[in-house]
Amino acid sequence: DLSGSITTPDVKLNLGGEFIKESSATTFLRQRGYGWLLEVEDDDPEDNKPLLEELDIDLKDIYYKIRCVLMPMPSLGFNRQVVRDNPDFWGPLAVVLFFSMISLYGQFKVVSWIITIWIFGSLTIFLLARVLGGEVAYGQVLGVIGYSLLPLIVIAPVLLVVGSFEVVSTLIKLFGVFWAAYSAASLLVGEEFKTKKPLLIYPIFLLYIYFLSLYTGV
């Protein structure tokens, strides 16, 4: 007959200069090669990013692009090509959603229709630009068309005030459409189109007329 006792070795861990005694279960697992079950991974710094950074949303960049679209005159000194050369998705989407919410006095069904027109209207402009020989990506067209809805948003409260004056209201609508179309065309229609510029400017102009009609209900 064999008799005796087995004592657990007193194993200690050095954590930050302090010795902590391991439990019997921890020691048992380590002795039999299962210590990896007790390992704890270090926190990944990638998991601690702010939400805006995680979603790739740069508010300063969006604000700068909004100013570039609302003030398209070259004399103001804005680098307007950043709207085309550095496209983003969240800024144009926010502009399109805001325009959708104020259109047709907040009827919710028009929101999905305006987003659809934005996506497929931009696709049409993109395909036409590529056929005419332009070097532009669909993401760039999507961003420019979306941001350039801002002039129509600016004139929306003015139309509520002068809506009873048909002549003034019509002039403001024309001004808003020309403003939006000029902002978009000046970014999308480059020198590579040469004599073909009107073939791309015209559908851009028609697209913003249609956007305005969705707002006014004409």
PDB file of C-alpha atoms in Angstrom:
ATOM      1  CA  ASP A   1       0.000   0.000   0.000  1.00  0.00           C
ATOM      2  CA  LEU A   2       1.155   3.449  -0.887  1.00  0.00           C
ATOM      3  CA  SER A   3       0.248   6.386   1.271  1.00  0.00           C
ATOM      4  CA  GLY A   4       1.275   9.967   1.446  1.00  0.00           C
ATOM      5  CA  SER A   5       0.156  13.435   0.459  1.00  0.00           C
ATOM      6  CA  ILE A   6       0.676  15.733  -2.484  1.00  0.00           C
ATOM      7  CA  THR A   7       1.224  19.379  -1.771  1.00  0.00           C
ATOM      8  CA  THR A   8       0.614  22.109  -4.318  1.00  0.00           C
ATOM      9  CA  PRO A   9       3.723  24.150  -5.082  1.00  0.00           C
ATOM     10  CA  ASP A  10       3.470  27.729  -4.034  1.00  0.00           C
ATOM     11  CA  VAL A  11       3.623  29.497  -7.413  1.00  0.00           C
ATOM     12  CA  LYS A  12       3.623  33.264  -7.531  1.00  0.00           C
ATOM     13  CA  LEU A  13       3.306  35.694 -10.417  1.00  0.00           C
ATOM     14  CA  ASN A  14       5.142  38.956 -10.622  1.00  0.00           C
ATOM     15  CA  LEU A  15       2.618  41.538 -11.914  1.00  0.00           C
ATOM     16  CA  GLY A  16       3.881  45.088 -11.833  1.00  0.00           C
ATOM     17  CA  GLY A  17       6.279  44.432  -8.971  1.00  0.00           C
ATOM     18  CA  GLU A  18       3.660  42.728  -6.750  1.00  0.00           C
ATOM     19  CA  PHE A  19       3.620  38.970  -6.163  1.00  0.00           C
ATOM     20  CA  ILE A  20       0.198  37.338  -6.423  1.00  0.00           C
ATOM     21  CA  LYS A  21      -0.325  33.732  -5.341  1.00  0.00           C
ATOM     22  CA  GLU A  22      -1.950  31.505  -7.959  1.00  0.00           C
ATOM     23  CA  SER A  23      -4.947  29.349  -7.114  1.00  0.00           C
ATOM     24  CA  SER A  24      -4.786  25.558  -7.130  1.00  0.00           C
ATOM     25  CA  ALA A  25      -6.880  25.364 -10.332  1.00  0.00           C
ATOM     26  CA  THR A  26      -4.540  27.788 -12.108  1.00  0.00           C
ATOM     27  CA  THR A  27      -1.484  25.801 -11.065  1.00  0.00           C
ATOM     28  CA  PHE A  28      -3.132  22.546 -12.125  1.00  0.00           C
ATOM     29  CA  LEU A  29      -3.812  23.865 -15.625  1.00  0.00           C
ATOM     30  CA  ARG A  30      -0.316  25.260 -16.029  1.00  0.00           C
ATOM     31  CA  GLN A  31       1.334  21.995 -14.975  1.00  0.00           C
ATOM     32  CA  ARG A  32      -0.584  20.033 -17.580  1.00  0.00           C
ATOM     33  CA  GLY A  33       0.100  22.423 -20.467  1.00  0.00           C
ATOM     34  CA  TYR A  34      -3.216  24.236 -20.465  1.00  0.00           C
ATOM     35  CA  GLY A  35      -1.878  27.588 -19.328  1.00  0.00           C
ATOM     36  CA  TRP A  36      -2.866  29.136 -22.618  1.00  0.00           C
ATOM     37  CA  LEU A  37      -6.470  29.012 -21.432  1.00  0.00           C
ATOM     38  CA  LEU A  38      -5.628  31.620 -18.811  1.00  0.00           C
ATOM     39  CA  GLU A  39      -3.898  34.054 -21.165  1.00  0.00           C
ATOM     40  CA  VAL A  40      -5.568  37.426 -21.634  1.00  0.00           C
ATOM     41  CA  GLU A  41      -5.009  39.383 -24.834  1.00  0.00           C
ATOM     42  CA  ASP A  42      -3.882  42.970 -24.585  1.00  0.00           C
ATOM     43  CA  ASP A  43      -6.373  45.614 -25.593  1.00  0.00           C
ATOM     44  CA  ASP A  44      -6.113  46.416 -29.271  1.00  0.00           C
ATOM     45  CA  PRO A  45      -5.765  50.189 -29.747  1.00  0.00           C
ATOM     46  CA  GLU A  46      -7.827  49.807 -32.939  1.00  0.00           C
ATOM     47  CA  ASP A  47     -10.840  48.893 -30.781  1.00  0.00           C
ATOM     48  CA  ASN A  48     -10.651  52.172 -28.862  1.00  0.00           C
ATOM     49  CA  LYS A  49     -11.140  54.504 -31.824  1.00  0.00           C
ATOM     50  CA  PRO A  50     -13.839  57.200 -31.564  1.00  0.00           C
ATOM     51  CA  LEU A  51     -17.088  56.409 -33.360  1.00  0.00           C
ATOM     52  CA  LEU A  52     -16.635  59.136 -36.010  1.00  0.00           C
ATOM     53  CA  GLU A  53     -13.150  57.860 -36.819  1.00  0.00           C
ATOM     54  CA  GLU A  54     -14.445  54.296 -36.923  1.00  0.00           C
ATOM     55  CA  LEU A  55     -17.076  55.325 -39.488  1.00  0.00           C
ATOM     56  CA  ASP A  56     -14.531  57.429 -41.427  1.00  0.00           C
ATOM     57  CA  ILE A  57     -16.430  60.678 -40.811  1.00  0.00           C
ATOM     58  CA  ASP A  58     -14.353  63.871 -40.852  1.00  0.00           C
ATOM     59  CA  LEU A  59     -16.593  66.767 -39.800  1.00  0.00           C
ATOM     60  CA  LYS A  60     -13.984  69.405 -40.669  1.00  0.00           C
ATOM     61  CA  ASP A  61     -13.605  67.951 -44.152  1.00  0.00           C
ATOM     62  CA  ILE A  62     -17.396  67.883 -44.645  1.00  0.00           C
ATOM     63  CA  TYR A  63     -17.708  71.495 -43.453  1.00  0.00           C
ATOM     64  CA  TYR A  64     -14.969  72.606 -45.868  1.00  0.00           C
ATOM     65  CA  LYS A  65     -16.673  70.850 -48.778  1.00  0.00           C
ATOM     66  CA  ILE A  66     -19.989  72.487 -47.903  1.00  0.00           C
ATOM     67  CA  ARG A  67     -18.322  75.904 -48.093  1.00  0.00           C
ATOM     68  CA  CYS A  68     -16.740  74.976 -51.434  1.00  0.00           C
ATOM     69  CA  VAL A  69     -20.152  74.102 -52.877  1.00  0.00           C
ATOM     70  CA  LEU A  70     -22.036  77.084 -51.460  1.00  0.00           C
ATOM     71  CA  MET A  71     -19.325  79.521 -52.575  1.00  0.00           C
ATOM     72  CA  PRO A  72     -18.185  78.213 -55.967  1.00  0.00           C
ATOM     73  CA  MET A  73     -16.483  81.405 -57.136  1.00  0.00           C
ATOM     74  CA  PRO A  74     -12.745  80.795 -57.757  1.00  0.00           C
ATOM     75  CA  SER A  75     -11.914  84.259 -56.433  1.00  0.00           C
ATOM     76  CA  LEU A  76     -12.790  83.167 -52.876  1.00  0.00           C
ATOM     77  CA  GLY A  77      -9.684  81.008 -52.722  1.00  0.00           C
ATOM     78  CA  PHE A  78     -11.230  77.626 -51.830  1.00  0.00           C
ATOM     79  CA  ASN A  79      -9.595  74.482 -53.165  1.00  0.00           C
ATOM     80  CA  ARG A  80     -12.849  73.230 -54.688  1.00  0.00           C
ATOM     81  CA  GLN A  81     -11.247  70.219 -56.355  1.00  0.00           C
ATOM     82  CA  VAL A  82     -11.136  68.501 -52.960  1.00  0.00           C
ATOM     83  CA  VAL A  83     -14.886  67.840 -53.346  1.00  0.00           C
ATOM     84  CA  ARG A  84     -14.158  65.752 -56.434  1.00  0.00           C
ATOM     85  CA  ASP A  85     -10.691  64.385 -55.711  1.00  0.00           C
ATOM     86  CA  ASN A  86     -11.410  63.315 -52.117  1.00  0.00           C
ATOM     87  CA  PRO A  87     -14.982  61.968 -52.235  1.00  0.00           C
ATOM     88  CA  ASP A  88     -16.810  60.793 -49.141  1.00  0.00           C
ATOM     89  CA  PHE A  89     -20.204  59.161 -48.633  1.00  0.00           C
ATOM     90  CA  TRP A  90     -21.588  60.423 -45.321  1.00  0.00           C
ATOM     91  CA  GLY A  91     -21.532  64.143 -46.168  1.00  0.00           C
ATOM     92  CA  PRO A  92     -23.529  63.864 -49.414  1.00  0.00           C
ATOM     93  CA  LEU A  93     -25.868  61.366 -47.776  1.00  0.00           C
ATOM     94  CA  ALA A  94     -26.591  63.820 -44.951  1.00  0.00           C
ATOM     95  CA  VAL A  95     -27.288  66.599 -47.482  1.00  0.00           C
ATOM     96  CA  VAL A  96     -29.605  64.372 -49.542  1.00  0.00           C
ATOM     97  CA  LEU A  97     -31.470  63.179 -46.436  1.00  0.00           C
ATOM     98  CA  PHE A  98     -31.896  66.748 -45.208  1.00  0.00           C
ATOM     99  CA  PHE A  99     -33.227  67.819 -48.600  1.00  0.00           C
ATOM    100  CA  SER A 100     -35.565  64.810 -48.555  1.00  0.00           C
ATOM    101  CA  MET A 101     -36.981  65.699 -45.148  1.00  0.00           C
ATOM    102  CA  ILE A 102     -37.868  69.251 -46.162  1.00  0.00           C
ATOM    103  CA  SER A 103     -39.308  68.231 -49.532  1.00  0.00           C
ATOM    104  CA  LEU A 104     -43.047  68.048 -50.052  1.00  0.00           C
ATOM    105  CA  TYR A 105     -43.596  69.311 -46.517  1.00  0.00           C
ATOM    106  CA  GLY A 106     -42.077  66.298 -44.816  1.00  0.00           C
ATOM    107  CA  GLN A 107     -43.960  63.493 -46.583  1.00  0.00           C
ATOM    108  CA  PHE A 108     -41.888  60.481 -45.633  1.00  0.00           C
ATOM    109  CA  LYS A 109     -42.482  58.585 -48.890  1.00  0.00           C
ATOM    110  CA  VAL A 110     -40.456  61.140 -50.858  1.00  0.00           C
ATOM    111  CA  VAL A 111     -37.276  60.389 -48.868  1.00  0.00           C
ATOM    112  CA  SER A 112     -36.638  57.039 -50.528  1.00  0.00           C
ATOM    113  CA  TRP A 113     -37.490  58.496 -53.955  1.00  0.00           C
ATOM    114  CA  ILE A 114     -35.014  61.376 -53.646  1.00  0.00           C
ATOM    115  CA  ILE A 115     -32.275  58.991 -52.484  1.00  0.00           C
ATOM    116  CA  THR A 116     -33.072  56.765 -55.480  1.00  0.00           C
ATOM    117  CA  ILE A 117     -32.863  59.726 -57.875  1.00  0.00           C
ATOM    118  CA  TRP A 118     -29.563  60.764 -56.275  1.00  0.00           C
ATOM    119  CA  ILE A 119     -28.026  57.303 -56.738  1.00  0.00           C
ATOM    120  CA  PHE A 120     -29.303  56.560 -60.235  1.00  0.00           C
ATOM    121  CA  GLY A 121     -29.094  60.164 -61.447  1.00  0.00           C
ATOM    122  CA  SER A 122     -25.437  60.213 -60.415  1.00  0.00           C
ATOM    123  CA  LEU A 123     -24.968  56.875 -62.178  1.00  0.00           C
ATOM    124  CA  THR A 124     -26.406  58.360 -65.378  1.00  0.00           C
ATOM    125  CA  ILE A 125     -24.097  61.386 -65.191  1.00  0.00           C
ATOM    126  CA  PHE A 126     -21.155  59.053 -64.484  1.00  0.00           C
ATOM    127  CA  LEU A 127     -21.884  56.824 -67.491  1.00  0.00           C
ATOM    128  CA  LEU A 128     -22.373  59.835 -69.757  1.00  0.00           C
ATOM    129  CA  ALA A 129     -19.114  61.388 -68.545  1.00  0.00           C
ATOM    130  CA  ARG A 130     -17.187  58.178 -69.232  1.00  0.00           C
ATOM    131  CA  VAL A 131     -18.725  57.858 -72.697  1.00  0.00           C
ATOM    132  CA  LEU A 132     -17.643  61.427 -73.456  1.00  0.00           C
ATOM    133  CA  GLY A 133     -14.072  60.601 -72.395  1.00  0.00           C
ATOM    134  CA  GLY A 134     -14.005  61.982 -68.867  1.00  0.00           C
ATOM    135  CA  GLU A 135     -11.771  60.468 -66.180  1.00  0.00           C
ATOM    136  CA  VAL A 136     -14.127  60.412 -63.223  1.00  0.00           C
ATOM    137  CA  ALA A 137     -15.193  57.742 -60.721  1.00  0.00           C
ATOM    138  CA  TYR A 138     -18.740  56.987 -59.667  1.00  0.00           C
ATOM    139  CA  GLY A 139     -17.939  57.857 -56.057  1.00  0.00           C
ATOM    140  CA  GLN A 140     -16.757  61.295 -57.165  1.00  0.00           C
ATOM    141  CA  VAL A 141     -19.956  61.955 -59.121  1.00  0.00           C
ATOM    142  CA  LEU A 142     -22.080  60.712 -56.218  1.00  0.00           C
ATOM    143  CA  GLY A 143     -20.332  63.066 -53.804  1.00  0.00           C
ATOM    144  CA  VAL A 144     -20.445  66.129 -56.067  1.00  0.00           C
ATOM    145  CA  ILE A 145     -24.124  65.675 -56.990  1.00  0.00           C
ATOM    146  CA  GLY A 146     -25.040  65.158 -53.338  1.00  0.00           C
ATOM    147  CA  TYR A 147     -23.131  68.153 -51.986  1.00  0.00           C
ATOM    148  CA  SER A 148     -24.449  70.388 -54.771  1.00  0.00           C
ATOM    149  CA  LEU A 149     -28.000  69.993 -53.437  1.00  0.00           C
ATOM    150  CA  LEU A 150     -27.040  72.542 -50.763  1.00  0.00           C
ATOM    151  CA  PRO A 151     -28.099  75.595 -52.845  1.00  0.00           C
ATOM    152  CA  LEU A 152     -31.602  74.120 -53.155  1.00  0.00           C
ATOM    153  CA  ILE A 153     -31.696  73.683 -49.373  1.00  0.00           C
ATOM    154  CA  VAL A 154     -30.625  77.325 -48.931  1.00  0.00           C
ATOM    155  CA  ILE A 155     -33.440  78.676 -51.120  1.00  0.00           C
ATOM    156  CA  ALA A 156     -36.086  76.431 -49.516  1.00  0.00           C
ATOM    157  CA  PRO A 157     -36.909  78.757 -46.573  1.00  0.00           C
ATOM    158  CA  VAL A 158     -36.908  81.759 -48.937  1.00  0.00           C
ATOM    159  CA  LEU A 159     -39.541  80.082 -51.106  1.00  0.00           C
ATOM    160  CA  LEU A 160     -41.757  79.660 -48.052  1.00  0.00           C
ATOM    161  CA  VAL A 161     -41.685  83.420 -47.512  1.00  0.00           C
ATOM    162  CA  VAL A 162     -42.147  84.600 -51.104  1.00  0.00           C
ATOM    163  CA  GLY A 163     -44.298  81.708 -52.276  1.00  0.00           C
ATOM    164  CA  SER A 164     -47.274  83.980 -52.958  1.00  0.00           C
ATOM    165  CA  PHE A 165     -45.247  86.115 -55.389  1.00  0.00           C
ATOM    166  CA  GLU A 166     -44.995  83.955 -58.499  1.00  0.00           C
ATOM    167  CA  VAL A 167     -42.448  86.085 -60.379  1.00  0.00           C
ATOM    168  CA  VAL A 168     -40.083  86.381 -57.407  1.00  0.00           C
ATOM    169  CA  SER A 169     -40.538  82.694 -56.551  1.00  0.00           C
ATOM    170  CA  THR A 170     -39.723  81.657 -60.125  1.00  0.00           C
ATOM    171  CA  LEU A 171     -36.592  83.805 -60.177  1.00  0.00           C
ATOM    172  CA  ILE A 172     -35.409  82.312 -56.883  1.00  0.00           C
ATOM    173  CA  LYS A 173     -36.012  78.790 -58.178  1.00  0.00           C
ATOM    174  CA  LEU A 174     -34.019  79.520 -61.341  1.00  0.00           C
ATOM    175  CA  PHE A 175     -31.255  81.041 -59.263  1.00  0.00           C
ATOM    176  CA  GLY A 176     -31.124  77.973 -57.001  1.00  0.00           C
ATOM    177  CA  VAL A 177     -31.024  75.542 -59.923  1.00  0.00           C
ATOM    178  CA  PHE A 178     -28.307  77.513 -61.741  1.00  0.00           C
ATOM    179  CA  TRP A 179     -26.346  77.759 -58.484  1.00  0.00           C
ATOM    180  CA  ALA A 180     -26.534  73.998 -57.862  1.00  0.00           C
ATOM    181  CA  ALA A 181     -25.849  73.073 -61.493  1.00  0.00           C
ATOM    182  CA  TYR A 182     -22.877  75.456 -61.702  1.00  0.00           C
ATOM    183  CA  SER A 183     -21.352  74.038 -58.500  1.00  0.00           C
ATOM    184  CA  ALA A 184     -21.657  70.480 -59.805  1.00  0.00           C
ATOM    185  CA  ALA A 185     -20.666  71.173 -63.421  1.00  0.00           C
ATOM    186  CA  SER A 186     -17.602  73.228 -62.478  1.00  0.00           C
ATOM    187  CA  LEU A 187     -16.294  70.211 -60.569  1.00  0.00           C
ATOM    188  CA  LEU A 188     -17.289  67.412 -62.936  1.00  0.00           C
ATOM    189  CA  VAL A 189     -16.859  69.007 -66.362  1.00  0.00           C
ATOM    190  CA  GLY A 190     -13.119  69.337 -66.865  1.00  0.00           C
ATOM    191  CA  GLU A 191     -10.985  70.421 -69.780  1.00  0.00           C
ATOM    192  CA  GLU A 192     -10.865  66.870 -71.119  1.00  0.00           C
ATOM    193  CA  PHE A 193     -14.410  67.296 -72.482  1.00  0.00           C
ATOM    194  CA  LYS A 194     -13.408  70.265 -74.694  1.00  0.00           C
ATOM    195  CA  THR A 195     -16.302  70.892 -77.127  1.00  0.00           C
ATOM    196  CA  LYS A 196     -18.463  68.205 -75.477  1.00  0.00           C
ATOM    197  CA  LYS A 197     -19.083  70.169 -72.274  1.00  0.00           C
ATOM    198  CA  PRO A 198     -22.726  71.090 -73.083  1.00  0.00           C
ATOM    199  CA  LEU A 199     -23.544  67.380 -73.472  1.00  0.00           C
ATOM    200  CA  LEU A 200     -22.747  66.873 -69.770  1.00  0.00           C
ATOM    201  CA  ILE A 201     -23.813  70.255 -68.370  1.00  0.00           C
ATOM    202  CA  TYR A 202     -27.336  69.925 -69.783  1.00  0.00           C
ATOM    203  CA  PRO A 203     -28.274  66.643 -68.000  1.00  0.00           C
ATOM    204  CA  ILE A 204     -26.783  67.987 -64.749  1.00  0.00           C
ATOM    205  CA  PHE A 205     -29.022  71.043 -65.093  1.00  0.00           C
ATOM    206  CA  LEU A 206     -32.070  68.839 -65.769  1.00  0.00           C
ATOM    207  CA  LEU A 207     -31.272  66.665 -62.759  1.00  0.00           C
ATOM    208  CA  TYR A 208     -31.405  69.647 -60.393  1.00  0.00           C
ATOM    209  CA  ILE A 209     -34.602  70.895 -62.010  1.00  0.00           C
ATOM    210  CA  TYR A 210     -36.100  67.504 -61.166  1.00  0.00           C
ATOM    211  CA  PHE A 211     -34.801  67.701 -57.600  1.00  0.00           C
ATOM    212  CA  LEU A 212     -36.422  71.117 -57.252  1.00  0.00           C
ATOM    213  CA  SER A 213     -39.701  69.781 -58.641  1.00  0.00           C
ATOM    214  CA  LEU A 214     -39.686  67.078 -55.940  1.00  0.00           C
ATOM    215  CA  TYR A 215     -39.415  69.819 -53.315  1.00  0.00           C
ATOM    216  CA  THR A 216     -41.986  72.221 -54.727  1.00  0.00           C
ATOM    217  CA  GLY A 217     -44.433  69.557 -55.910  1.00  0.00           C
ATOM    218  CA  VAL A 218     -44.646  71.092 -59.380  1.00  0.00           C
TER     219      VAL A 218
END
